[in-house]
Structure formats: structure tokens, C-alpha cells
Tab-separated table of N, CA and C in Angstrom:
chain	number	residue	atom	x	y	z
L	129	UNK	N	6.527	17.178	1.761
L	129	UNK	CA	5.893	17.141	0.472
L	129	UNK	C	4.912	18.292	0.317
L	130	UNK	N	4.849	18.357	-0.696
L	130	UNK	CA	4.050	20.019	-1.309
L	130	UNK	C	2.109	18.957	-0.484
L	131	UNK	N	1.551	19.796	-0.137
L	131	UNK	CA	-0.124	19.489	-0.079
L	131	UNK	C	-0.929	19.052	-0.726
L	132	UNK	N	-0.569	19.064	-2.265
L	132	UNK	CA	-1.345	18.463	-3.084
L	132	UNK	C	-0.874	16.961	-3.421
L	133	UNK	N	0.293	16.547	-3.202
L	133	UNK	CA	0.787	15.306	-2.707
L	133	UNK	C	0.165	14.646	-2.002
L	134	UNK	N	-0.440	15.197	-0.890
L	134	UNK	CA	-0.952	14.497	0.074
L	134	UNK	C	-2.846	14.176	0.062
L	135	UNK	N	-2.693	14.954	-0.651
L	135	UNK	CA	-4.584	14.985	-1.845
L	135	UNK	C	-4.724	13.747	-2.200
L	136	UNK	N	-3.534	13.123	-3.065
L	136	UNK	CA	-4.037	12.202	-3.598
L	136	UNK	C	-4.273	11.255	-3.405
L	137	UNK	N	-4.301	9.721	-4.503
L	137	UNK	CA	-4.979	8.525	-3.495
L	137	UNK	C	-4.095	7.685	-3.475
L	138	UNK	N	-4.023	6.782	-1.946
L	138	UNK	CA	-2.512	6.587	-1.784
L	138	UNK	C	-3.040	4.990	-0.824
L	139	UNK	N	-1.936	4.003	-1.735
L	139	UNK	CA	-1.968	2.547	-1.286
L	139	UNK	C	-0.880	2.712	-0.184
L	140	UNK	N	-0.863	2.097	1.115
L	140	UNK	CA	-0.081	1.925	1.795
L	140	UNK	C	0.661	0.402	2.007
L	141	UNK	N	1.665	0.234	1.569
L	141	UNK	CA	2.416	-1.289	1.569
L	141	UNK	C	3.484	-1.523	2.495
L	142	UNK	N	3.116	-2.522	3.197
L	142	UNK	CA	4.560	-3.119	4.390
L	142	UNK	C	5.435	-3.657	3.735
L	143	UNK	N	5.990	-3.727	2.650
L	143	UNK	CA	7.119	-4.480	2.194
L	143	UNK	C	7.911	-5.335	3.216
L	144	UNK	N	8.759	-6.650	2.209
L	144	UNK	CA	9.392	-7.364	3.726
L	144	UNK	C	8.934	-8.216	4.575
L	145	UNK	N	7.844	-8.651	4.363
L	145	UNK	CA	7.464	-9.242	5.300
L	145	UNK	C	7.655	-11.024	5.727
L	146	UNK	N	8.988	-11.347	4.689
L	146	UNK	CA	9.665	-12.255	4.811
L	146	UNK	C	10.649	-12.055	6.002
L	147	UNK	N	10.874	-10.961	6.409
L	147	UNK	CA	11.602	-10.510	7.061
L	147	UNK	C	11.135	-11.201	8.729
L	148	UNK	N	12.323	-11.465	9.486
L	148	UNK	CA	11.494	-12.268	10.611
L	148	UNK	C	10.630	-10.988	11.752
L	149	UNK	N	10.970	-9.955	11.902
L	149	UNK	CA	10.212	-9.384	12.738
L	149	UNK	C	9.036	-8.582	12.199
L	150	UNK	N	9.077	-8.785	10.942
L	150	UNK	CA	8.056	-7.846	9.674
L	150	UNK	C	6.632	-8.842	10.627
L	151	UNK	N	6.381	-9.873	11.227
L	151	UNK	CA	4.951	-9.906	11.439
L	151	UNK	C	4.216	-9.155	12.800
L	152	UNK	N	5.347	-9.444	13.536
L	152	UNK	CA	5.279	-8.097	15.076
L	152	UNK	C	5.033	-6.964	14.882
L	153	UNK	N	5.872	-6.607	13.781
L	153	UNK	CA	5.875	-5.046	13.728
L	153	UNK	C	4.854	-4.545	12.861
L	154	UNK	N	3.724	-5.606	12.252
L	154	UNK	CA	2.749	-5.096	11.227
L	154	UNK	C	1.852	-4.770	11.999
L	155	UNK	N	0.962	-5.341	13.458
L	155	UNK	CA	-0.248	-4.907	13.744
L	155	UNK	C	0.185	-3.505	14.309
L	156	UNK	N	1.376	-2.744	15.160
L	156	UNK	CA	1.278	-1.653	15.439
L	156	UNK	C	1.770	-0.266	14.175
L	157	UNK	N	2.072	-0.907	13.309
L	157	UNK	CA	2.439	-0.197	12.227
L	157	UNK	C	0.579	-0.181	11.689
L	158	UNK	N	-0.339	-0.722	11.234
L	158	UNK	CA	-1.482	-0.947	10.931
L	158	UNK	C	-2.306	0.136	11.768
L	159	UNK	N	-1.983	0.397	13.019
L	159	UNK	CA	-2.637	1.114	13.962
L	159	UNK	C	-2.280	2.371	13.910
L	160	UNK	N	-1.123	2.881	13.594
L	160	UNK	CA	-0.236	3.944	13.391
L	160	UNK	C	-1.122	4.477	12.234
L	161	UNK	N	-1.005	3.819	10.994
L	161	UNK	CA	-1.338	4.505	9.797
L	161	UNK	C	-3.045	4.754	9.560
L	162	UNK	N	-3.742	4.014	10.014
L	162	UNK	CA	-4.969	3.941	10.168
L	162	UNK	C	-5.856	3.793	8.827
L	163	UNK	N	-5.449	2.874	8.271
L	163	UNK	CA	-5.859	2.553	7.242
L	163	UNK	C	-5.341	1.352	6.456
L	164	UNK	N	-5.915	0.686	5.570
L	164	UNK	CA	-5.718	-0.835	5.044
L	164	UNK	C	-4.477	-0.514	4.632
L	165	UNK	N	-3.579	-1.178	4.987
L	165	UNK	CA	-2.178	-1.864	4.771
L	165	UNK	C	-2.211	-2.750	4.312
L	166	UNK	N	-1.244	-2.925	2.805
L	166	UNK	CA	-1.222	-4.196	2.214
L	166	UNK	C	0.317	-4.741	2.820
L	167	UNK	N	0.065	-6.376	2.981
L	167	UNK	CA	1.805	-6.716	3.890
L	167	UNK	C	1.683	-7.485	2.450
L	168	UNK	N	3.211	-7.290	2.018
L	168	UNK	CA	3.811	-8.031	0.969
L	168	UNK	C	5.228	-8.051	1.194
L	169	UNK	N	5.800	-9.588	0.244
L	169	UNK	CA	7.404	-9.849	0.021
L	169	UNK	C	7.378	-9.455	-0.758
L	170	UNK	N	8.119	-8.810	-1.981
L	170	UNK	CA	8.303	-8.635	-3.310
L	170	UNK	C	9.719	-9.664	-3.501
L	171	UNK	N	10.673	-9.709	-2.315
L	171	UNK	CA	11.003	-11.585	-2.710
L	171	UNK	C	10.101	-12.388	-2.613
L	172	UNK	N	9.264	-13.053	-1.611
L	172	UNK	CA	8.438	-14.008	-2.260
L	172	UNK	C	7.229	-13.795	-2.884
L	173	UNK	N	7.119	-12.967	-3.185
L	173	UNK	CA	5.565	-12.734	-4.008
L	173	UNK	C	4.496	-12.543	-2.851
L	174	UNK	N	4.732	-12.968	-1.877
L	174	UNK	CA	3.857	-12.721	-0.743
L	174	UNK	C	2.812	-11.566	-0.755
L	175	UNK	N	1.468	-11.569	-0.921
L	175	UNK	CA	0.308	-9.751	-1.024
L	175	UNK	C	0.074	-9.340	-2.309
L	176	UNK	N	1.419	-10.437	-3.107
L	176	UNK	CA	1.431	-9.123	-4.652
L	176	UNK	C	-0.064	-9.001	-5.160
L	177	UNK	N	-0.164	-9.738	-5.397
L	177	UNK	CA	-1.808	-10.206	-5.929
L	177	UNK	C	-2.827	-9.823	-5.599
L	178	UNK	N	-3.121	-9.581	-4.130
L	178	UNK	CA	-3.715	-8.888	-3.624
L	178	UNK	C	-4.045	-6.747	-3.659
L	179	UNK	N	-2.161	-7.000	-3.869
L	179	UNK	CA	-2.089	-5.562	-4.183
L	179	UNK	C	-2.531	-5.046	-5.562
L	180	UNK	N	-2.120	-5.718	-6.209
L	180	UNK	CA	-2.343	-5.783	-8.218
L	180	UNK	C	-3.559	-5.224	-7.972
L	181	UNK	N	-4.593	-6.206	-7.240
L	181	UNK	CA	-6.047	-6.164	-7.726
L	181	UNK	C	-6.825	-4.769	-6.852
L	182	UNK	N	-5.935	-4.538	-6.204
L	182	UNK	CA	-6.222	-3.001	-5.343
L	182	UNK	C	-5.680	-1.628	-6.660
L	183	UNK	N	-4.629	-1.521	-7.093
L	183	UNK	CA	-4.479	-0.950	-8.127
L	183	UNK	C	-5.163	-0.729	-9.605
L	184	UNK	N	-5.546	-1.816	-9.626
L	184	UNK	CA	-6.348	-2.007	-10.949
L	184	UNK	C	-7.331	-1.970	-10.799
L	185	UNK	N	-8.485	-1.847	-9.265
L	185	UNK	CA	-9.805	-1.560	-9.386
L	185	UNK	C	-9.408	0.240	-9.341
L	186	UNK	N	-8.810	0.595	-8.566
L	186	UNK	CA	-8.257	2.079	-8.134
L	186	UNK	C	-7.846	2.230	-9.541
L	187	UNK	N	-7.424	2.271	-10.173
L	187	UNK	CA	-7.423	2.996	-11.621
L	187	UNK	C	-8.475	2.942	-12.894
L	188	UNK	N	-9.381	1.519	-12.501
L	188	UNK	CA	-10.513	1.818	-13.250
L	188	UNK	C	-11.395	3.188	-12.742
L	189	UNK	N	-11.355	3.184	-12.042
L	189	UNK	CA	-12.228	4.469	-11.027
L	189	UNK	C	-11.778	5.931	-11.883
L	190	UNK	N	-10.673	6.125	-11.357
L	190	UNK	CA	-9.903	7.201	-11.731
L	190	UNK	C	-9.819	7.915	-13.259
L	191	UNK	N	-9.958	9.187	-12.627
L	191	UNK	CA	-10.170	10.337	-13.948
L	191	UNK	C	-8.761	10.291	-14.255
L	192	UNK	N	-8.956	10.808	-15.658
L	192	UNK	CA	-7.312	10.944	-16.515
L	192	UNK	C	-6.698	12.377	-15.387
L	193	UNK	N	-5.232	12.312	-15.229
L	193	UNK	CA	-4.198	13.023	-14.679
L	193	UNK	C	-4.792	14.374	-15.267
L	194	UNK	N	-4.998	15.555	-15.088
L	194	UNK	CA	-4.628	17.330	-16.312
L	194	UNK	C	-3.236	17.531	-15.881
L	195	UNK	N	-2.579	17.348	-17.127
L	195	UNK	CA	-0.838	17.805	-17.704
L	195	UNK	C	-0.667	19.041	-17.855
């Protein structure tokens, strides 16, 4: 990815985590990335909510995009 990609501000999500080995594999994935990981199903709704409310404080914050 171009550098200024990597500037910006960025939610990290485990998707899956209905998945049976998605709970093993979250604390060393968590350690890897080094930073708050949201674990969510988007089949069961599992985090969504949690995530929503991470997005929507993160965009009250945020200056308009320059086009």
C-alpha cells in the first residue's frame, strides 16, 4: 500500500469468531498487531456493537476528508 494508507486511522477486526479455533487464535493474533482488536461474528452479531460504537466516536472526532 502507498504510505499515506498507512497514516491513517485504522480499526483492527478479528472477524469469525464463531469459528471454533477463532478463540485460540485471538490472544496471539492480539499480540502480533499490538493494538485493540475488536473480535466479532458478523454471523452472529457477536462485537458488532461494540465496534459501531468505536466508529461512531472515531468519526465524531474526525476532520472532513480534502477531495
Amino acid at each position: 500500500y502507498h504510505p499515506e494508507v498507512a497514516a491513517k486511522p485504522q480499526i483492527v477486526v478479528a472477524n469469525k469468531m464463531d469459528e471454533p479455533q477463532a478463540a485460540k487464535n485471538l490472544a496471539p493474533f492480539k499480540k502480533k498487531v499490538q493494538q485493540k482488536v475488536f473480535a466479532i461474528s458478523a454471523k452472529t452479531g457477536e462485537g458488532i456493537r461494540e465496534l459501531l460504537k468505536e466508529v461512531n466516536q472515531r468519526l465524531k472526532t474526525m476532520e472532513p476528508a480534502d477531495d
